Tab-separated table of C-alpha atoms in Angstrom:
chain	number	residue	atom	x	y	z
A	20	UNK	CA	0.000	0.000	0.000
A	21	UNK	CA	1.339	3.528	-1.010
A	22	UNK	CA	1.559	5.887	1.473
A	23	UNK	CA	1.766	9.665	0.930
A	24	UNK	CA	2.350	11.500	4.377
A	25	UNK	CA	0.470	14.667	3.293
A	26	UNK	CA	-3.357	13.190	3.405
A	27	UNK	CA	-5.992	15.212	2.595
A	28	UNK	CA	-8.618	13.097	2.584
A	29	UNK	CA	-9.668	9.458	3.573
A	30	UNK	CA	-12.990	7.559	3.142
A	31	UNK	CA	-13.789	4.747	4.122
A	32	UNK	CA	-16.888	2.383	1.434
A	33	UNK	CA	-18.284	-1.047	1.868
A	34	UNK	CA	-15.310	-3.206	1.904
A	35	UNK	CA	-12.528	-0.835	0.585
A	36	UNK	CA	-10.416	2.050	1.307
A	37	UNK	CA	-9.980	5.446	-0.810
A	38	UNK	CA	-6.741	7.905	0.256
A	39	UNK	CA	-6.759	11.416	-1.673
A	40	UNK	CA	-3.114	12.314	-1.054
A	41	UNK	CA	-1.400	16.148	-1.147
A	42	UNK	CA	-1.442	15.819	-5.173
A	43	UNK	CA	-4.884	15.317	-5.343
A	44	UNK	CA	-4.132	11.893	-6.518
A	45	UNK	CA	-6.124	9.196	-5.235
A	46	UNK	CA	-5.327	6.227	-3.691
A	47	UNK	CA	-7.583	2.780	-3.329
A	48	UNK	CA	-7.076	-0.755	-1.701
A	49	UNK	CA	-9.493	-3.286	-0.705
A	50	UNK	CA	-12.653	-5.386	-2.251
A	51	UNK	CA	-12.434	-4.940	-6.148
A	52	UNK	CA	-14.734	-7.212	-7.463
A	53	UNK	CA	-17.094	-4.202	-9.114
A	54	UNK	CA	-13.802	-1.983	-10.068
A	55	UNK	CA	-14.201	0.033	-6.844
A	56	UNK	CA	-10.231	0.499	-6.239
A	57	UNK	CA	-9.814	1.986	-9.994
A	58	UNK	CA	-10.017	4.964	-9.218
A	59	UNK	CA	-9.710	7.574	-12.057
A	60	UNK	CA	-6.653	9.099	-12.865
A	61	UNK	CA	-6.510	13.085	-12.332
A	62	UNK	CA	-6.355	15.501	-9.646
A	63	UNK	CA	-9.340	15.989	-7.117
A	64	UNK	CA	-9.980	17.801	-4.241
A	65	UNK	CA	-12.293	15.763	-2.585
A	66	UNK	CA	-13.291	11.980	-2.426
A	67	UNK	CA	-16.213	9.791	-1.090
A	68	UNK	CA	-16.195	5.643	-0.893
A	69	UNK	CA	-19.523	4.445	-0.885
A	70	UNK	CA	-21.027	0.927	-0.127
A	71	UNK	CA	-19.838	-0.313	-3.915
A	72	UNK	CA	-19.094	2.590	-5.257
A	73	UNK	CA	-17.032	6.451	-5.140
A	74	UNK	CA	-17.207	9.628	-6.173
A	75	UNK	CA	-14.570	11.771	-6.728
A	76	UNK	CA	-14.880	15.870	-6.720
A	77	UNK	CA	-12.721	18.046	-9.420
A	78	UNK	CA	-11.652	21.776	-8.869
A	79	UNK	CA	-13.766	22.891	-11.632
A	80	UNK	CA	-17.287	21.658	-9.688
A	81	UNK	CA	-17.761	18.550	-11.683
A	82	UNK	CA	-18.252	15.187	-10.741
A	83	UNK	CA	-16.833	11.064	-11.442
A	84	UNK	CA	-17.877	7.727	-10.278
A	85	UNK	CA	-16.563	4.738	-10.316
A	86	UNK	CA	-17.213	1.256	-9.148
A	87	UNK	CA	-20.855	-0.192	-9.329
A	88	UNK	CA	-22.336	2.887	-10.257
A	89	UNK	CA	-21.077	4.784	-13.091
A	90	UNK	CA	-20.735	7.612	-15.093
A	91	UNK	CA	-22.993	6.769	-17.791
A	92	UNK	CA	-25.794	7.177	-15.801
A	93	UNK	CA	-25.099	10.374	-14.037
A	94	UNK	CA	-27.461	13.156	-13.689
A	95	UNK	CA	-26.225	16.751	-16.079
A	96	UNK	CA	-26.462	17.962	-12.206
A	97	UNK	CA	-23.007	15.892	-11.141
A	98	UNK	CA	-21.268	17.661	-13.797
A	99	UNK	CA	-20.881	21.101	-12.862
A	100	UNK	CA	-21.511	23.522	-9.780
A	101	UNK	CA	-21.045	20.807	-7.159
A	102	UNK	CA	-18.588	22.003	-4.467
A	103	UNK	CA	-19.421	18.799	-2.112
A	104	UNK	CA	-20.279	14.802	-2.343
A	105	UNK	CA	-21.010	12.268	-0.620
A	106	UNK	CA	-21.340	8.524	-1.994
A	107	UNK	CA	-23.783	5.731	0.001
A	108	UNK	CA	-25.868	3.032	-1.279
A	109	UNK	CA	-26.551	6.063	-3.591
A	110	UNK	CA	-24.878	9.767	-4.519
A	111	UNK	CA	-25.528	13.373	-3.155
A	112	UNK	CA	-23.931	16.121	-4.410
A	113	UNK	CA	-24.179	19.832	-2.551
A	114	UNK	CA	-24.084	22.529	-5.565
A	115	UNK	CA	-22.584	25.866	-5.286
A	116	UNK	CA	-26.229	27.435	-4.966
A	117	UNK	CA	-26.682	25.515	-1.423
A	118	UNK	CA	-28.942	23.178	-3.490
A	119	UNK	CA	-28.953	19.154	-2.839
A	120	UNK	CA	-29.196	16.617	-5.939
A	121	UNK	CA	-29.549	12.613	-5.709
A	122	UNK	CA	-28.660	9.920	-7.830
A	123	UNK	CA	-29.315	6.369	-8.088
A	124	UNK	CA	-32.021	6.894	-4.644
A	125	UNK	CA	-35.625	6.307	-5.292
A	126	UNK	CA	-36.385	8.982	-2.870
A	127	UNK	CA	-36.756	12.513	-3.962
A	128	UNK	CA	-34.894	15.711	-2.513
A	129	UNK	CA	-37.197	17.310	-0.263
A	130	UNK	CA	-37.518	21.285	-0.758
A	131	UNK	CA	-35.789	21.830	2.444
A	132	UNK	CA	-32.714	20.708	1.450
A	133	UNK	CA	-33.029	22.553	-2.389
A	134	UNK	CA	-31.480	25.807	-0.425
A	135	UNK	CA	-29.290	26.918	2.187
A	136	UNK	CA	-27.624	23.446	2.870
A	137	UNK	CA	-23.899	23.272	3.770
A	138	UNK	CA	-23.276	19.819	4.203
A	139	UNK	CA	-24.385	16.384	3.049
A	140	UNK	CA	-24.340	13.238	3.911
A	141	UNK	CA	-25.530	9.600	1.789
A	142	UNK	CA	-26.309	6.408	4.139
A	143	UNK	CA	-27.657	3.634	2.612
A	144	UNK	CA	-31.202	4.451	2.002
A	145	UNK	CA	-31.204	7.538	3.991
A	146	UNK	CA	-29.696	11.227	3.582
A	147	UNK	CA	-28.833	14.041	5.934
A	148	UNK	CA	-28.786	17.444	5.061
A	149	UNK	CA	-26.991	20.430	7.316
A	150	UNK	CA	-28.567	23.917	6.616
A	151	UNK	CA	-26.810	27.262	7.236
A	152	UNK	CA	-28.871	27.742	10.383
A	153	UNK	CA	-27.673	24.371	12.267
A	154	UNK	CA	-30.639	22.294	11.689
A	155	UNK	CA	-30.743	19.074	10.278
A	156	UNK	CA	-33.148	17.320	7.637
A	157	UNK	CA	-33.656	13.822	7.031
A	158	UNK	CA	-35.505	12.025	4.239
A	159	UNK	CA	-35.651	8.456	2.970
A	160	UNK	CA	-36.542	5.127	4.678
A	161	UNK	CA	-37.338	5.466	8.118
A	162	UNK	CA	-37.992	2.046	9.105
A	163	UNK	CA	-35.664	2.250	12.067
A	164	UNK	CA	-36.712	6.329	12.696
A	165	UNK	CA	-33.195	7.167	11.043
A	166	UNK	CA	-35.377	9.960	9.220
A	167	UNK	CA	-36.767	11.224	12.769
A	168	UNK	CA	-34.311	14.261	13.828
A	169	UNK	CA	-34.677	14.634	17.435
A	170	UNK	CA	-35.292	17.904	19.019
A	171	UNK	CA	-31.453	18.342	19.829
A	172	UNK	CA	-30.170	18.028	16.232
A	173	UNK	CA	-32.681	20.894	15.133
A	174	UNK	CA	-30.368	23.423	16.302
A	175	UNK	CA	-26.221	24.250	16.859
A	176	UNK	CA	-25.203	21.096	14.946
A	177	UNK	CA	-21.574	21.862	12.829
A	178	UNK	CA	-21.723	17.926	11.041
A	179	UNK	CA	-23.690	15.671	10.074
A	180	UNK	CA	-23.324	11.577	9.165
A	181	UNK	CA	-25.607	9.006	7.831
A	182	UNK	CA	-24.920	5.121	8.609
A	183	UNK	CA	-26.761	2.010	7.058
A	184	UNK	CA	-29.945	2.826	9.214
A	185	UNK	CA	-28.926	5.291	12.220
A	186	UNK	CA	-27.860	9.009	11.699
A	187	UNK	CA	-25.517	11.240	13.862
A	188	UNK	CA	-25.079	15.222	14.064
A	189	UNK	CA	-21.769	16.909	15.940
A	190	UNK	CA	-23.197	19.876	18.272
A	191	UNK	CA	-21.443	23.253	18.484
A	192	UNK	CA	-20.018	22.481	21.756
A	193	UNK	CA	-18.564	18.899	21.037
A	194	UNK	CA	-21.428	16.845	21.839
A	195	UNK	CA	-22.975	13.932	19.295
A	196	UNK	CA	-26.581	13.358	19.144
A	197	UNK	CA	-27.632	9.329	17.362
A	198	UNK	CA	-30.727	8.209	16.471
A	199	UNK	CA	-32.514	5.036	14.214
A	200	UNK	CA	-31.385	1.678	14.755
A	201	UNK	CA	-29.585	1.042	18.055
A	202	UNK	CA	-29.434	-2.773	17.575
A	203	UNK	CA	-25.734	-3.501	18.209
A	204	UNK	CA	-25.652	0.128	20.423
A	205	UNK	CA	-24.396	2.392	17.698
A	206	UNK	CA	-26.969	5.019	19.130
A	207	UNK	CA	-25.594	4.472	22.704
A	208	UNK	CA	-23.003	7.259	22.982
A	209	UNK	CA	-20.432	6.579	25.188
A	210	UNK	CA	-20.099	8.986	28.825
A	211	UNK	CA	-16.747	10.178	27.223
A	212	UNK	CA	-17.883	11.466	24.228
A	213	UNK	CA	-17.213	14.969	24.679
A	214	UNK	CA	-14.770	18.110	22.997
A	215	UNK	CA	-15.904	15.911	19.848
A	216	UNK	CA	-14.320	17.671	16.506
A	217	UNK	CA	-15.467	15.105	13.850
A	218	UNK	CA	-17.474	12.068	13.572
A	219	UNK	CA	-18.261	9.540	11.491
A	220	UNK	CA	-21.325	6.526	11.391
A	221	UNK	CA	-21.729	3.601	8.847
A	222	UNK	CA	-23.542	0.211	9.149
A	223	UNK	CA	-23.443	-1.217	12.730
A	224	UNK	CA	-20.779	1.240	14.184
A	225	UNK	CA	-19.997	5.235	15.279
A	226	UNK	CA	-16.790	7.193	15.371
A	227	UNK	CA	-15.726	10.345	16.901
A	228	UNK	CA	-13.159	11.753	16.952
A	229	UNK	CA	-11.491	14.184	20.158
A	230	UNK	CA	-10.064	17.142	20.315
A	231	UNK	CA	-7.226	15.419	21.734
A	232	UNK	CA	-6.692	13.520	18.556
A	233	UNK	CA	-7.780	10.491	19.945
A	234	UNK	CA	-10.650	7.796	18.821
A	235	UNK	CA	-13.892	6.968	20.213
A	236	UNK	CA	-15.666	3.951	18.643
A	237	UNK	CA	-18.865	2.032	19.831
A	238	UNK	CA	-21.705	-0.065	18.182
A	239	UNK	CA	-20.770	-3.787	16.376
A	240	UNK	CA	-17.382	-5.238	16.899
A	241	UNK	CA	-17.618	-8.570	15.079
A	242	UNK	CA	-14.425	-7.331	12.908
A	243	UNK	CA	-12.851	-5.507	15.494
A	244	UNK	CA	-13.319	-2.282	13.313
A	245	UNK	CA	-14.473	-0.786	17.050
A	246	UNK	CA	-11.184	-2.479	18.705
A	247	UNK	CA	-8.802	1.223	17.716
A	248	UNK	CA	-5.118	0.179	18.348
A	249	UNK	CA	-2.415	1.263	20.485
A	250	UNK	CA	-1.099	4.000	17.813
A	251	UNK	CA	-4.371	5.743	17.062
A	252	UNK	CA	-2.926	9.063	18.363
A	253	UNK	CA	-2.594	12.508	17.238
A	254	UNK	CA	-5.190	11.529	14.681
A	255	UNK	CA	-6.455	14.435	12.022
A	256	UNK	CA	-9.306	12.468	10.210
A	257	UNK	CA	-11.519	9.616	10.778
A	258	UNK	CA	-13.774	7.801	8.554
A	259	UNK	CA	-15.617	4.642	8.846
A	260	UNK	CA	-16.539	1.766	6.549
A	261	UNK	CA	-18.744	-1.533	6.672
A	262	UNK	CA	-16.817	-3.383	8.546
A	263	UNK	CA	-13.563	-1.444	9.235
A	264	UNK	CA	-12.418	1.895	10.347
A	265	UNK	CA	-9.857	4.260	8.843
A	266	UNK	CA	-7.975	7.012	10.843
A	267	UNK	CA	-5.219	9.556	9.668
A	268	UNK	CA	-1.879	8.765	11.389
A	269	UNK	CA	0.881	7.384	8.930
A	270	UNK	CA	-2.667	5.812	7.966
A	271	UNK	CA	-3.611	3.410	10.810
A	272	UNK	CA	-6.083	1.061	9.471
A	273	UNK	CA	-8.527	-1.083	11.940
């Protein structure tokens, strides 16, 4: 595995790993069996591994994919004016106008999130939106209430993430708030989550990252990808995947 030890990004998809290094070059190990670690060639400034597929974000506001979903099928909306993404069991792109688009979801946008939205996020068959004014909106299945935003994710939240059927939101002062499926406790938050800068929810598990630079990780352990080793410290980024967990630190891997 190449290493570049300028990261700017990491993402974490279903069973595979995506690096975008200081070149804007990206970087991609893991499951290949629907071309998911060919990853285009060209510089990018941001990058997003989804369950089988990735998107990958170019300076001038347009838009690839690669893996089980592909290009051929993409929306004239991917293509220009996006300045964020964010790849799932489907795509989201945020547009320059603070406008959200979908691809490859059979659920539509809602008008809330067709203004004023700042940050996105694509679970599985759910989406999170974060508008200017700290609220949150939710739309898509809600068979586990992963669509209902509680009361304290309405207000003061700085990021958002969407897992396979439970949602999280980072509060203003460092806190988390989880809701939807809590089967294997990925909606329990742990007493020491607290002076949270980042976070990051997928299937079964949660991540969150301190100011510190240190890990926090609950929910499903069945592939230890809650288990964070011993040199998990001074960590910068945090993302996590299926059934593993990435973190930023000469790129520790669990």
């Amino acid at each position: 595995m190449k290493y570049s030890p300028l990261v700017n990004k990491i993402s974490a998809g279903g069973s595979f790993s995506l690096v975008l290094d200081k070149d804007g070059e990206i970087i991609a190990w893991g499951s290949n069996n629907l071309n998911q670690c060919y990853p285009p060639v060209g510089k990018f400034i941001d990058i997003s591994a989804g369950l089988t597929h990735s998107l990958a974000l170019s300076a001038d506001g347009s838009v690839v994919s690669w893996g089980s979903k592909n290009t051929y099928n993409m929306p004239s909306e991917f293509k220009s004016k996006v300045k964020a993404i964010s790849a799932g069991g489907h795509s989201l792109a945020l547009k320059t106008d603070g406008s959200v688009v979908s691809w490859d979801s059979s659920y539509e946008v809602p008008s809330e999130a067709k203004s004023d939205v700042i940050a996105i996020s694509a679970g599985i068959n759910h989406s999170l939106a974060l508008k200017n004014d700290g609220s949150v909106i939710a739309w898509g299945t809600n068979t586990y209430g992963e669509c209902n935003v509680p009361l304290e994710a309405k207000s003061h939240v700085i990021a958002i993430s969407a897992g396979a059927k439970h949602s999280l939101a980072l509060k203003d002062d460092g806190t988390v708030v989880a809701w939807g499926d809590d089967s294997d406790n990925q909606c329990k938050i742990p007493q020491n989550v607290n002076d949270i800068v980042a976070i990051s929810a997928v299937s079964y598990h949660s991540l969150a990252l301190k100011k510190d630079g240190t890990i926090i990780a609950w929910g499903r352990n069945y592939e230890r990808q809650c288990s964070i080793p011993d040199n998990a410290e001074n960590i910068k980024l945090i993302d996590a995947g299926d059934m593993h967990s990435l973190a930023e630190n000469k790129m520790v891997q669990f």
